[in-house]
Amino acid sequence: STAAPAVRPAVPRTFSMPSVIVSRTMGAKSLTDVAGLQAAFLQTRVETSAAHSKEFVDVAREQAEATLKPVIELLDGKRAA
Protein backbone atom coordinates (compact mmCIF):
# COMPACT_ATOMS: atom_id res chain seq x y z
CA SER A 1 0.00 0.00 0.00
CA THR A 2 1.17 3.51 -0.70
CA ALA A 3 1.08 6.10 2.03
CA ALA A 4 -0.68 9.36 1.39
CA PRO A 5 1.73 12.25 0.86
CA ALA A 6 2.34 14.38 3.91
CA VAL A 7 0.40 17.60 3.84
CA ARG A 8 2.30 20.65 5.02
CA PRO A 9 0.22 23.05 7.05
CA ALA A 10 -0.23 26.46 5.54
CA VAL A 11 1.84 29.20 7.10
CA PRO A 12 -0.56 31.41 9.04
CA ARG A 13 -0.87 35.08 8.18
CA THR A 14 -0.36 35.97 11.82
CA PHE A 15 2.98 35.97 13.56
CA SER A 16 2.10 33.16 15.93
CA MET A 17 4.88 30.85 14.78
CA PRO A 18 8.38 31.88 15.89
CA SER A 19 9.94 30.50 12.69
CA VAL A 20 7.73 32.80 10.62
CA ILE A 21 8.75 35.91 12.54
CA VAL A 22 12.41 34.91 12.41
CA SER A 23 12.36 34.35 8.66
CA ARG A 24 10.49 37.61 8.05
CA THR A 25 12.84 39.51 10.36
CA MET A 26 15.87 38.11 8.55
CA GLY A 27 14.36 39.25 5.26
CA ALA A 28 13.58 42.76 6.47
CA LYS A 29 15.09 45.54 4.41
CA SER A 30 15.35 48.14 7.19
CA LEU A 31 15.36 48.56 10.94
CA THR A 32 11.90 50.14 10.63
CA ASP A 33 10.63 46.93 9.03
CA VAL A 34 12.17 44.87 11.84
CA ALA A 35 10.52 47.08 14.45
CA GLY A 36 7.16 46.78 12.67
CA LEU A 37 7.45 43.01 12.47
CA GLN A 38 8.36 42.76 16.15
CA ALA A 39 5.47 45.04 17.12
CA ALA A 40 3.03 42.94 15.08
CA PHE A 41 4.37 39.76 16.66
CA LEU A 42 4.05 41.22 20.15
CA GLN A 43 0.50 42.45 19.46
CA THR A 44 -0.53 39.00 18.26
CA ARG A 45 0.97 37.36 21.35
CA VAL A 46 -0.72 39.83 23.72
CA GLU A 47 -4.10 39.38 22.01
CA THR A 48 -3.75 35.59 22.09
CA SER A 49 -2.78 35.64 25.77
CA ALA A 50 -5.73 37.88 26.60
CA ALA A 51 -8.13 35.57 24.78
CA HIS A 52 -6.70 32.51 26.56
CA SER A 53 -6.92 34.27 29.92
CA LYS A 54 -10.57 35.17 29.34
CA GLU A 55 -11.35 31.60 28.30
CA PHE A 56 -9.60 30.23 31.40
CA VAL A 57 -11.52 32.60 33.70
CA ASP A 58 -14.83 31.66 32.06
CA VAL A 59 -14.16 27.93 32.49
CA ALA A 60 -12.96 28.41 36.08
CA ARG A 61 -16.09 30.42 36.94
CA GLU A 62 -18.39 27.79 35.42
CA GLN A 63 -16.63 25.00 37.31
CA ALA A 64 -16.70 26.92 40.59
CA GLU A 65 -20.42 27.64 40.21
CA ALA A 66 -21.17 24.00 39.37
CA THR A 67 -19.10 22.81 42.32
CA LEU A 68 -20.70 25.19 44.80
CA LYS A 69 -24.28 24.82 43.57
CA PRO A 70 -25.16 21.81 45.80
CA VAL A 71 -23.66 23.52 48.85
CA ILE A 72 -25.57 26.73 48.20
CA GLU A 73 -28.80 24.80 47.68
CA LEU A 74 -28.20 22.93 50.93
CA LEU A 75 -27.57 26.15 52.84
CA ASP A 76 -30.62 27.82 51.30
CA GLY A 77 -32.81 24.87 52.34
CA LYS A 78 -33.67 23.95 48.77
CA ARG A 79 -32.11 20.55 49.15
CA ALA A 80 -32.28 17.96 51.92
CA ALA A 81 -29.03 16.74 53.43
N, CA, C and O atoms as a CHARMM CRD file, in Angstrom:
* protein
*
  324
    1    1 SER  N      0.84100  -1.17500   0.00000 PROA 1      0.00000
    2    1 SER  CA     0.00000   0.00000   0.00000 PROA 1      0.00000
    3    1 SER  C      0.88500   1.23600   0.00000 PROA 1      0.00000
    4    1 SER  O      1.97500   1.24300   0.57100 PROA 1      0.00000
    5    2 THR  N      0.39900   2.26100  -0.64300 PROA 2      0.00000
    6    2 THR  CA     1.16900   3.50500  -0.69800 PROA 2      0.00000
    7    2 THR  C      0.60100   4.48000   0.32300 PROA 2      0.00000
    8    2 THR  O     -0.61200   4.62700   0.46800 PROA 2      0.00000
    9    3 ALA  N      1.50500   5.13300   1.01700 PROA 3      0.00000
   10    3 ALA  CA     1.07800   6.09600   2.03200 PROA 3      0.00000
   11    3 ALA  C      0.68800   7.40300   1.35200 PROA 3      0.00000
   12    3 ALA  O      1.26100   7.78500   0.33100 PROA 3      0.00000
   13    4 ALA  N     -0.26400   8.05600   1.91700 PROA 4      0.00000
   14    4 ALA  CA    -0.68300   9.35500   1.39200 PROA 4      0.00000
   15    4 ALA  C      0.45600  10.35200   1.61800 PROA 4      0.00000
   16    4 ALA  O      1.14600  10.28300   2.63500 PROA 4      0.00000
   17    5 PRO  N      0.65300  11.26800   0.68200 PROA 5      0.00000
   18    5 PRO  CA     1.72500  12.24500   0.86000 PROA 5      0.00000
   19    5 PRO  C      1.43700  13.14500   2.05700 PROA 5      0.00000
   20    5 PRO  O      0.28900  13.49200   2.33500 PROA 5      0.00000
   21    6 ALA  N      2.49700  13.51100   2.74900 PROA 6      0.00000
   22    6 ALA  CA     2.34400  14.38200   3.91000 PROA 6      0.00000
   23    6 ALA  C      1.86200  15.75700   3.45000 PROA 6      0.00000
   24    6 ALA  O      2.34500  16.30200   2.45700 PROA 6      0.00000
   25    7 VAL  N      0.93200  16.28600   4.16800 PROA 7      0.00000
   26    7 VAL  CA     0.39700  17.59700   3.83700 PROA 7      0.00000
   27    7 VAL  C      1.03600  18.60800   4.77600 PROA 7      0.00000
   28    7 VAL  O      0.94400  18.48000   5.99700 PROA 7      0.00000
   29    8 ARG  N      1.68100  19.60700   4.20400 PROA 8      0.00000
   30    8 ARG  CA     2.30100  20.64600   5.02000 PROA 8      0.00000
   31    8 ARG  C      1.23900  21.66900   5.39000 PROA 8      0.00000
   32    8 ARG  O      0.47500  22.11900   4.53500 PROA 8      0.00000
   33    9 PRO  N      1.19400  22.03800   6.67300 PROA 9      0.00000
   34    9 PRO  CA     0.21500  23.05500   7.05100 PROA 9      0.00000
   35    9 PRO  C      0.56000  24.39400   6.42400 PROA 9      0.00000
   36    9 PRO  O      1.73100  24.72600   6.23700 PROA 9      0.00000
   37   10 ALA  N     -0.45400  25.14200   6.10900 PROA 10     0.00000
   38   10 ALA  CA    -0.23500  26.46400   5.53500 PROA 10     0.00000
   39   10 ALA  C      0.36200  27.37800   6.59400 PROA 10     0.00000
   40   10 ALA  O      0.01600  27.28700   7.77200 PROA 10     0.00000
   41   11 VAL  N      1.24600  28.24400   6.17700 PROA 11     0.00000
   42   11 VAL  CA     1.83600  29.20000   7.09700 PROA 11     0.00000
   43   11 VAL  C      0.77500  30.24800   7.40900 PROA 11     0.00000
   44   11 VAL  O      0.22100  30.86700   6.50100 PROA 11     0.00000
   45   12 PRO  N      0.49300  30.44600   8.69200 PROA 12     0.00000
   46   12 PRO  CA    -0.55600  31.41300   9.04000 PROA 12     0.00000
   47   12 PRO  C     -0.15000  32.83100   8.68700 PROA 12     0.00000
   48   12 PRO  O      1.03700  33.14500   8.58700 PROA 12     0.00000
   49   13 ARG  N     -1.13800  33.67600   8.50200 PROA 13     0.00000
   50   13 ARG  CA    -0.87400  35.07500   8.18000 PROA 13     0.00000
   51   13 ARG  C     -0.52800  35.88500   9.42800 PROA 13     0.00000
   52   13 ARG  O     -0.07500  37.02600   9.33300 PROA 13     0.00000
   53   14 THR  N     -0.74300  35.29100  10.58300 PROA 14     0.00000
   54   14 THR  CA    -0.36500  35.96600  11.82500 PROA 14     0.00000
   55   14 THR  C      1.08300  35.61400  12.14500 PROA 14     0.00000
   56   14 THR  O      1.70300  34.79500  11.46700 PROA 14     0.00000
   57   15 PHE  N      1.59900  36.23400  13.16700 PROA 15     0.00000
   58   15 PHE  CA     2.97700  35.97200  13.56500 PROA 15     0.00000
   59   15 PHE  C      3.01700  35.04900  14.77000 PROA 15     0.00000
   60   15 PHE  O      3.80400  35.26700  15.69100 PROA 15     0.00000
   61   16 SER  N      2.18900  34.03400  14.77800 PROA 16     0.00000
   62   16 SER  CA     2.10400  33.15800  15.92900 PROA 16     0.00000
   63   16 SER  C      3.20900  32.10400  15.95400 PROA 16     0.00000
   64   16 SER  O      3.49700  31.53200  17.00600 PROA 16     0.00000
   65   17 MET  N      3.81800  31.84900  14.82400 PROA 17     0.00000
   66   17 MET  CA     4.87600  30.84800  14.78100 PROA 17     0.00000
   67   17 MET  C      6.23400  31.55000  14.80700 PROA 17     0.00000
   68   17 MET  O      6.51700  32.38300  13.94600 PROA 17     0.00000
   69   18 PRO  N      7.08100  31.21600  15.79800 PROA 18     0.00000
   70   18 PRO  CA     8.38400  31.87500  15.88900 PROA 18     0.00000
   71   18 PRO  C      9.21000  31.76600  14.60800 PROA 18     0.00000
   72   18 PRO  O      9.90600  32.71700  14.25100 PROA 18     0.00000
   73   19 SER  N      9.15300  30.64000  13.91400 PROA 19     0.00000
   74   19 SER  CA     9.94500  30.50000  12.69100 PROA 19     0.00000
   75   19 SER  C      9.51200  31.49600  11.62500 PROA 19     0.00000
   76   19 SER  O     10.33500  31.95100  10.83100 PROA 19     0.00000
   77   20 VAL  N      8.23300  31.83700  11.59900 PROA 20     0.00000
   78   20 VAL  CA     7.72900  32.80400  10.62100 PROA 20     0.00000
   79   20 VAL  C      8.29400  34.18300  10.92600 PROA 20     0.00000
   80   20 VAL  O      8.76800  34.87500  10.02400 PROA 20     0.00000
   81   21 ILE  N      8.24600  34.58500  12.19200 PROA 21     0.00000
   82   21 ILE  CA     8.75000  35.91000  12.53700 PROA 21     0.00000
   83   21 ILE  C     10.25600  35.98700  12.32700 PROA 21     0.00000
   84   21 ILE  O     10.77100  37.02000  11.89900 PROA 21     0.00000
   85   22 VAL  N     10.96200  34.90700  12.62200 PROA 22     0.00000
   86   22 VAL  CA    12.41100  34.91100  12.41500 PROA 22     0.00000
   87   22 VAL  C     12.73200  35.04500  10.93700 PROA 22     0.00000
   88   22 VAL  O     13.58600  35.84900  10.56400 PROA 22     0.00000
   89   23 SER  N     12.07100  34.28000  10.09500 PROA 23     0.00000
   90   23 SER  CA    12.36300  34.34800   8.66000 PROA 23     0.00000
   91   23 SER  C     11.99900  35.71100   8.08500 PROA 23     0.00000
   92   23 SER  O     12.71700  36.23800   7.23400 PROA 23     0.00000
   93   24 ARG  N     10.88400  36.28800   8.54500 PROA 24     0.00000
   94   24 ARG  CA    10.49500  37.60900   8.05300 PROA 24     0.00000
   95   24 ARG  C     11.43400  38.69100   8.57400 PROA 24     0.00000
   96   24 ARG  O     11.73400  39.65100   7.86400 PROA 24     0.00000
   97   25 THR  N     11.89400  38.53900   9.80600 PROA 25     0.00000
   98   25 THR  CA    12.83900  39.50900  10.36200 PROA 25     0.00000
   99   25 THR  C     14.15900  39.45400   9.60200 PROA 25     0.00000
  100   25 THR  O     14.75500  40.48900   9.30700 PROA 25     0.00000
  101   26 MET  N     14.60700  38.25600   9.28800 PROA 26     0.00000
  102   26 MET  CA    15.86900  38.11000   8.55400 PROA 26     0.00000
  103   26 MET  C     15.75600  38.70100   7.14800 PROA 26     0.00000
  104   26 MET  O     16.75200  39.14900   6.57900 PROA 26     0.00000
  105   27 GLY  N     14.56000  38.70200   6.59600 PROA 27     0.00000
  106   27 GLY  CA    14.35600  39.24600   5.25700 PROA 27     0.00000
  107   27 GLY  C     13.99900  40.72300   5.23500 PROA 27     0.00000
  108   27 GLY  O     13.77200  41.29100   4.16700 PROA 27     0.00000
  109   28 ALA  N     13.94800  41.34800   6.40200 PROA 28     0.00000
  110   28 ALA  CA    13.57500  42.76400   6.46600 PROA 28     0.00000
  111   28 ALA  C     14.63100  43.62500   5.79400 PROA 28     0.00000
  112   28 ALA  O     15.82500  43.32800   5.85400 PROA 28     0.00000
  113   29 LYS  N     14.18400  44.67500   5.16500 PROA 29     0.00000
  114   29 LYS  CA    15.09000  45.54100   4.41100 PROA 29     0.00000
  115   29 LYS  C     15.58500  46.73000   5.23600 PROA 29     0.00000
  116   29 LYS  O     16.55200  47.39000   4.85400 PROA 29     0.00000
  117   30 SER  N     14.92100  47.00800   6.37300 PROA 30     0.00000
  118   30 SER  CA    15.34500  48.13700   7.19100 PROA 30     0.00000
  119   30 SER  C     15.03400  47.86800   8.65600 PROA 30     0.00000
  120   30 SER  O     14.28300  46.95200   8.99300 PROA 30     0.00000
  121   31 LEU  N     15.62000  48.67500   9.50800 PROA 31     0.00000
  122   31 LEU  CA    15.36200  48.56400  10.93500 PROA 31     0.00000
  123   31 LEU  C     13.90300  48.90400  11.24600 PROA 31     0.00000
  124   31 LEU  O     13.32500  48.35300  12.18300 PROA 31     0.00000
  125   32 THR  N     13.31300  49.79800  10.47400 PROA 32     0.00000
  126   32 THR  CA    11.90000  50.14300  10.63200 PROA 32     0.00000
  127   32 THR  C     11.02100  48.92500  10.36200 PROA 32     0.00000
  128   32 THR  O     10.04600  48.68500  11.07400 PROA 32     0.00000
  129   33 ASP  N     11.37400  48.15900   9.32900 PROA 33     0.00000
  130   33 ASP  CA    10.62600  46.93400   9.02700 PROA 33     0.00000
  131   33 ASP  C     10.74700  45.92500  10.17200 PROA 33     0.00000
  132   33 ASP  O      9.76600  45.28000  10.54300 PROA 33     0.00000
  133   34 VAL  N     11.94800  45.79400  10.72500 PROA 34     0.00000
  134   34 VAL  CA    12.16700  44.87300  11.84100 PROA 34     0.00000
  135   34 VAL  C     11.31100  45.29700  13.03100 PROA 34     0.00000
  136   34 VAL  O     10.65800  44.46300  13.66000 PROA 34     0.00000
  137   35 ALA  N     11.31400  46.57800  13.33300 PROA 35     0.00000
  138   35 ALA  CA    10.51600  47.07600  14.45100 PROA 35     0.00000
  139   35 ALA  C      9.03100  46.82400  14.21000 PROA 35     0.00000
  140   35 ALA  O      8.31300  46.43500  15.13100 PROA 35     0.00000
  141   36 GLY  N      8.57100  47.03800  13.00100 PROA 36     0.00000
  142   36 GLY  CA     7.16200  46.78300  12.67400 PROA 36     0.00000
  143   36 GLY  C      6.80400  45.31500  12.81200 PROA 36     0.00000
  144   36 GLY  O      5.73600  44.97900  13.32300 PROA 36     0.00000
  145   37 LEU  N      7.68600  44.44400  12.36200 PROA 37     0.00000
  146   37 LEU  CA     7.44800  43.00900  12.47500 PROA 37     0.00000
  147   37 LEU  C      7.40200  42.58700  13.94200 PROA 37     0.00000
  148   37 LEU  O      6.53600  41.80800  14.34300 PROA 37     0.00000
  149   38 GLN  N      8.33200  43.10300  14.73600 PROA 38     0.00000
  150   38 GLN  CA     8.36500  42.75800  16.15400 PROA 38     0.00000
  151   38 GLN  C      7.11600  43.27300  16.87000 PROA 38     0.00000
  152   38 GLN  O      6.55900  42.59200  17.73100 PROA 38     0.00000
  153   39 ALA  N      6.68700  44.47300  16.50900 PROA 39     0.00000
  154   39 ALA  CA     5.47500  45.03900  17.11700 PROA 39     0.00000
  155   39 ALA  C      4.24500  44.20000  16.76100 PROA 39     0.00000
  156   39 ALA  O      3.39400  43.94700  17.61400 PROA 39     0.00000
  157   40 ALA  N      4.15900  43.77400  15.50600 PROA 40     0.00000
  158   40 ALA  CA     3.02800  42.94300  15.07500 PROA 40     0.00000
  159   40 ALA  C      3.04400  41.59500  15.79400 PROA 40     0.00000
  160   40 ALA  O      2.00000  41.08200  16.19500 PROA 40     0.00000
  161   41 PHE  N      4.23500  41.03100  15.95200 PROA 41     0.00000
  162   41 PHE  CA     4.37300  39.75600  16.66300 PROA 41     0.00000
  163   41 PHE  C      3.93500  39.91900  18.11200 PROA 41     0.00000
  164   41 PHE  O      3.18100  39.09700  18.63400 PROA 41     0.00000
  165   42 LEU  N      4.40400  40.97500  18.75800 PROA 42     0.00000
  166   42 LEU  CA     4.05000  41.22000  20.15000 PROA 42     0.00000
  167   42 LEU  C      2.54300  41.44700  20.30200 PROA 42     0.00000
  168   42 LEU  O      1.93200  40.93300  21.24000 PROA 42     0.00000
  169   43 GLN  N      1.95100  42.20000  19.39900 PROA 43     0.00000
  170   43 GLN  CA     0.50400  42.45000  19.46400 PROA 43     0.00000
  171   43 GLN  C     -0.26900  41.15000  19.34800 PROA 43     0.00000
  172   43 GLN  O     -1.23300  40.93200  20.08200 PROA 43     0.00000
  173   44 THR  N      0.14200  40.28900  18.43800 PROA 44     0.00000
  174   44 THR  CA    -0.52600  38.99900  18.26300 PROA 44     0.00000
  175   44 THR  C     -0.41500  38.16100  19.52900 PROA 44     0.00000
  176   44 THR  O     -1.38700  37.53700  19.95400 PROA 44     0.00000
  177   45 ARG  N      0.77300  38.14700  20.13100 PROA 45     0.00000
  178   45 ARG  CA     0.97500  37.36000  21.35300 PROA 45     0.00000
  179   45 ARG  C      0.12900  37.90200  22.50800 PROA 45     0.00000
  180   45 ARG  O     -0.45700  37.12700  23.26400 PROA 45     0.00000
  181   46 VAL  N      0.06400  39.21800  22.64300 PROA 46     0.00000
  182   46 VAL  CA    -0.71900  39.82600  23.72000 PROA 46     0.00000
  183   46 VAL  C     -2.20700  39.52300  23.51800 PROA 46     0.00000
  184   46 VAL  O     -2.90400  39.16700  24.46800 PROA 46     0.00000
  185   47 GLU  N     -2.68800  39.66300  22.28900 PROA 47     0.00000
  186   47 GLU  CA    -4.10200  39.38400  22.01000 PROA 47     0.00000
  187   47 GLU  C     -4.44000  37.92300  22.26400 PROA 47     0.00000
  188   47 GLU  O     -5.50100  37.61100  22.80500 PROA 47     0.00000
  189   48 THR  N     -3.53500  37.02300  21.87200 PROA 48     0.00000
  190   48 THR  CA    -3.74500  35.59400  22.09300 PROA 48     0.00000
  191   48 THR  C     -3.76400  35.28300  23.58400 PROA 48     0.00000
  192   48 THR  O     -4.61200  34.52600  24.05700 PROA 48     0.00000
  193   49 SER  N     -2.82800  35.86800  24.32100 PROA 49     0.00000
  194   49 SER  CA    -2.77600  35.64500  25.76800 PROA 49     0.00000
  195   49 SER  C     -4.03700  36.17200  26.44700 PROA 49     0.00000
  196   49 SER  O     -4.56600  35.53100  27.35500 PROA 49     0.00000
  197   50 ALA  N     -4.51300  37.31700  26.02000 PROA 50     0.00000
  198   50 ALA  CA    -5.72800  37.88300  26.59900 PROA 50     0.00000
  199   50 ALA  C     -6.92800  36.97400  26.33400 PROA 50     0.00000
  200   50 ALA  O     -7.75000  36.74700  27.22200 PROA 50     0.00000
  201   51 ALA  N     -7.02100  36.46300  25.12200 PROA 51     0.00000
  202   51 ALA  CA    -8.12800  35.56500  24.77900 PROA 51     0.00000
  203   51 ALA  C     -8.05900  34.28200  25.59900 PROA 51     0.00000
  204   51 ALA  O     -9.08400  33.79600  26.07600 PROA 51     0.00000
  205   52 HSD  N     -6.85500  33.73000  25.76600 PROA 52     0.00000
  206   52 HSD  CA    -6.69700  32.51000  26.55500 PROA 52     0.00000
  207   52 HSD  C     -7.02100  32.77000  28.02400 PROA 52     0.00000
  208   52 HSD  O     -7.62700  31.92600  28.68400 PROA 52     0.00000
  209   53 SER  N     -6.62400  33.92100  28.53100 PROA 53     0.00000
  210   53 SER  CA    -6.91900  34.26700  29.92000 PROA 53     0.00000
  211   53 SER  C     -8.42200  34.37200  30.14400 PROA 53     0.00000
  212   53 SER  O     -8.94000  33.87000  31.14100 PROA 53     0.00000
  213   54 LYS  N     -9.12200  35.02100  29.22200 PROA 54     0.00000
  214   54 LYS  CA   -10.57000  35.16500  29.34500 PROA 54     0.00000
  215   54 LYS  C    -11.23900  33.79000  29.30400 PROA 54     0.00000
  216   54 LYS  O    -12.15300  33.51400  30.08100 PROA 54     0.00000
  217   55 GLU  N    -10.78400  32.94400  28.40700 PROA 55     0.00000
  218   55 GLU  CA   -11.35300  31.60300  28.30100 PROA 55     0.00000
  219   55 GLU  C    -11.11700  30.81900  29.59800 PROA 55     0.00000
  220   55 GLU  O    -12.01500  30.12900  30.08000 PROA 55     0.00000
  221   56 PHE  N     -9.92400  30.92600  30.15000 PROA 56     0.00000
  222   56 PHE  CA    -9.59800  30.23400  31.39800 PROA 56     0.00000
  223   56 PHE  C    -10.49700  30.72300  32.53100 PROA 56     0.00000
  224   56 PHE  O    -11.03000  29.91700  33.29300 PROA 56     0.00000
  225   57 VAL  N    -10.66700  32.03000  32.64400 PROA 57     0.00000
  226   57 VAL  CA   -11.51700  32.60500  33.69500 PROA 57     0.00000
  227   57 VAL  C    -12.96000  32.13300  33.53000 PROA 57     0.00000
  228   57 VAL  O    -13.61500  31.79200  34.51600 PROA 57     0.00000
  229   58 ASP  N    -13.45700  32.11000  32.30900 PROA 58     0.00000
  230   58 ASP  CA   -14.83200  31.66200  32.06400 PROA 58     0.00000
  231   58 ASP  C    -15.01900  30.20300  32.48600 PROA 58     0.00000
  232   58 ASP  O    -16.01300  29.86400  33.12700 PROA 58     0.00000
  233   59 VAL  N    -14.07400  29.35000  32.12900 PROA 59     0.00000
  234   59 VAL  CA   -14.16200  27.93100  32.48800 PROA 59     0.00000
  235   59 VAL  C    -14.04500  27.76900  34.00500 PROA 59     0.00000
  236   59 VAL  O    -14.78400  26.98600  34.60100 PROA 59     0.00000
  237   60 ALA  N    -13.12900  28.49800  34.62800 PROA 60     0.00000
  238   60 ALA  CA   -12.95900  28.41100  36.07800 PROA 60     0.00000
  239   60 ALA  C    -14.22600  28.86100  36.80100 PROA 60     0.00000
  240   60 ALA  O    -14.63500  28.24200  37.78300 PROA 60     0.00000
  241   61 ARG  N    -14.84500  29.93500  36.32000 PROA 61     0.00000
  242   61 ARG  CA   -16.08700  30.42300  36.94000 PROA 61     0.00000
  243   61 ARG  C    -17.19400  29.37900  36.81300 PROA 61     0.00000
  244   61 ARG  O    -17.89500  29.09700  37.78500 PROA 61     0.00000
  245   62 GLU  N    -17.35400  28.80500  35.62600 PROA 62     0.00000
  246   62 GLU  CA   -18.38900  27.79100  35.42000 PROA 62     0.00000
  247   62 GLU  C    -18.17200  26.59300  36.34000 PROA 62     0.00000
  248   62 GLU  O    -19.12100  26.07900  36.93200 PROA 62     0.00000
  249   63 GLN  N    -16.92800  26.15200  36.45700 PROA 63     0.00000
  250   63 GLN  CA   -16.62700  25.00400  37.30900 PROA 63     0.00000
  251   63 GLN  C    -16.86200  25.32800  38.77900 PROA 63     0.00000
  252   63 GLN  O    -17.37700  24.49600  39.52600 PROA 63     0.00000
  253   64 ALA  N    -16.48900  26.52900  39.19300 PROA 64     0.00000
  254   64 ALA  CA   -16.70400  26.92500  40.59000 PROA 64     0.00000
  255   64 ALA  C    -18.19300  26.98600  40.90100 PROA 64     0.00000
  256   64 ALA  O    -18.62400  26.51700  41.95500 PROA 64     0.00000
  257   65 GLU  N    -18.97800  27.55300  40.00400 PROA 65     0.00000
  258   65 GLU  CA   -20.42200  27.63500  40.21100 PROA 65     0.00000
  259   65 GLU  C    -21.04700  26.24500  40.27200 PROA 65     0.00000
  260   65 GLU  O    -21.90300  25.98100  41.11800 PROA 65     0.00000
  261   66 ALA  N    -20.62300  25.36200  39.38200 PROA 66     0.00000
  262   66 ALA  CA   -21.16900  24.00300  39.36900 PROA 66     0.00000
  263   66 ALA  C    -20.77400  23.24200  40.63700 PROA 66     0.00000
  264   66 ALA  O    -21.55700  22.45200  41.16400 PROA 66     0.00000
  265   67 THR  N    -19.56500  23.48500  41.11500 PROA 67     0.00000
  266   67 THR  CA   -19.09600  22.81000  42.32100 PROA 67     0.00000
  267   67 THR  C    -19.83300  23.31200  43.55900 PROA 67     0.00000
  268   67 THR  O    -20.17300  22.53000  44.44700 PROA 67     0.00000
  269   68 LEU  N    -20.07400  24.60200  43.61300 PROA 68     0.00000
  270   68 LEU  CA   -20.69900  25.19200  44.80300 PROA 68     0.00000
  271   68 LEU  C    -22.22200  25.11100  44.79700 PROA 68     0.00000
  272   68 LEU  O    -22.84600  25.31100  45.84000 PROA 68     0.00000
  273   69 LYS  N    -22.82300  24.82900  43.67300 PROA 69     0.00000
  274   69 LYS  CA   -24.28300  24.81900  43.57100 PROA 69     0.00000
  275   69 LYS  C    -24.94200  23.91100  44.61300 PROA 69     0.00000
  276   69 LYS  O    -25.88000  24.36000  45.27200 PROA 69     0.00000
  277   70 PRO  N    -24.50800  22.66500  44.80100 PROA 70     0.00000
  278   70 PRO  CA   -25.15700  21.81000  45.80300 PROA 70     0.00000
  279   70 PRO  C    -25.00700  22.36800  47.22600 PROA 70     0.00000
  280   70 PRO  O    -25.92400  22.24900  48.03900 PROA 70     0.00000
  281   71 VAL  N    -23.87300  22.96300  47.51800 PROA 71     0.00000
  282   71 VAL  CA   -23.65500  23.52200  48.85100 PROA 71     0.00000
  283   71 VAL  C    -24.57800  24.71500  49.07000 PROA 71     0.00000
  284   71 VAL  O    -25.17600  24.84800  50.13800 PROA 71     0.00000
  285   72 ILE  N    -24.69600  25.56400  48.09200 PROA 72     0.00000
  286   72 ILE  CA   -25.57300  26.73200  48.19900 PROA 72     0.00000
  287   72 ILE  C    -27.02200  26.30000  48.34500 PROA 72     0.00000
  288   72 ILE  O    -27.76400  26.85900  49.15300 PROA 72     0.00000
  289   73 GLU  N    -27.42400  25.31200  47.56900 PROA 73     0.00000
  290   73 GLU  CA   -28.79600  24.80200  47.67600 PROA 73     0.00000
  291   73 GLU  C    -29.05000  24.21700  49.05800 PROA 73     0.00000
  292   73 GLU  O    -30.12800  24.40100  49.62200 PROA 73     0.00000
  293   74 LEU  N    -28.07200  23.51700  49.60300 PROA 74     0.00000
  294   74 LEU  CA   -28.20000  22.93000  50.93000 PROA 74     0.00000
  295   74 LEU  C    -28.33700  24.02600  51.98900 PROA 74     0.00000
  296   74 LEU  O    -29.17200  23.93000  52.88900 PROA 74     0.00000
  297   75 LEU  N    -27.52400  25.04900  51.87200 PROA 75     0.00000
  298   75 LEU  CA   -27.57200  26.15200  52.83900 PROA 75     0.00000
  299   75 LEU  C    -28.85800  26.96300  52.71300 PROA 75     0.00000
  300   75 LEU  O    -29.36800  27.48100  53.70700 PROA 75     0.00000
  301   76 ASP  N    -29.37500  27.07200  51.51100 PROA 76     0.00000
  302   76 ASP  CA   -30.62100  27.81900  51.29700 PROA 76     0.00000
  303   76 ASP  C    -31.86000  26.99800  51.65100 PROA 76     0.00000
  304   76 ASP  O    -32.97300  27.52400  51.62800 PROA 76     0.00000
  305   77 GLY  N    -31.68200  25.71700  51.97700 PROA 77     0.00000
  306   77 GLY  CA   -32.80800  24.86800  52.34000 PROA 77     0.00000
  307   77 GLY  C    -33.55200  24.31300  51.15300 PROA 77     0.00000
  308   77 GLY  O    -34.63600  23.75200  51.31000 PROA 77     0.00000
  309   78 LYS  N    -32.99300  24.45700  49.96600 PROA 78     0.00000
  310   78 LYS  CA   -33.67400  23.95400  48.76900 PROA 78     0.00000
  311   78 LYS  C    -33.39300  22.46200  48.55300 PROA 78     0.00000
  312   78 LYS  O    -33.98300  21.81900  47.68600 PROA 78     0.00000
  313   79 ARG  N    -32.49800  21.95000  49.34800 PROA 79     0.00000
  314   79 ARG  CA   -32.10500  20.55200  49.14800 PROA 79     0.00000
  315   79 ARG  C    -31.92600  19.90000  50.50800 PROA 79     0.00000
  316   79 ARG  O    -31.34600  20.49400  51.41800 PROA 79     0.00000
  317   80 ALA  N    -32.41800  18.69200  50.64400 PROA 80     0.00000
  318   80 ALA  CA   -32.28000  17.96100  51.91500 PROA 80     0.00000
  319   80 ALA  C    -30.87600  17.36600  52.00400 PROA 80     0.00000
  320   80 ALA  O    -30.27500  17.00500  50.99200 PROA 80     0.00000
  321   81 ALA  N    -30.37500  17.27200  53.20800 PROA 81     0.00000
  322   81 ALA  CA   -29.02800  16.74100  53.43000 PROA 81     0.00000
  323   81 ALA  C    -28.98700  15.25900  53.20300 PROA 81     0.00000
  324   81 ALA  O    -27.93200  14.64200  53.34500 PROA 81     0.00000
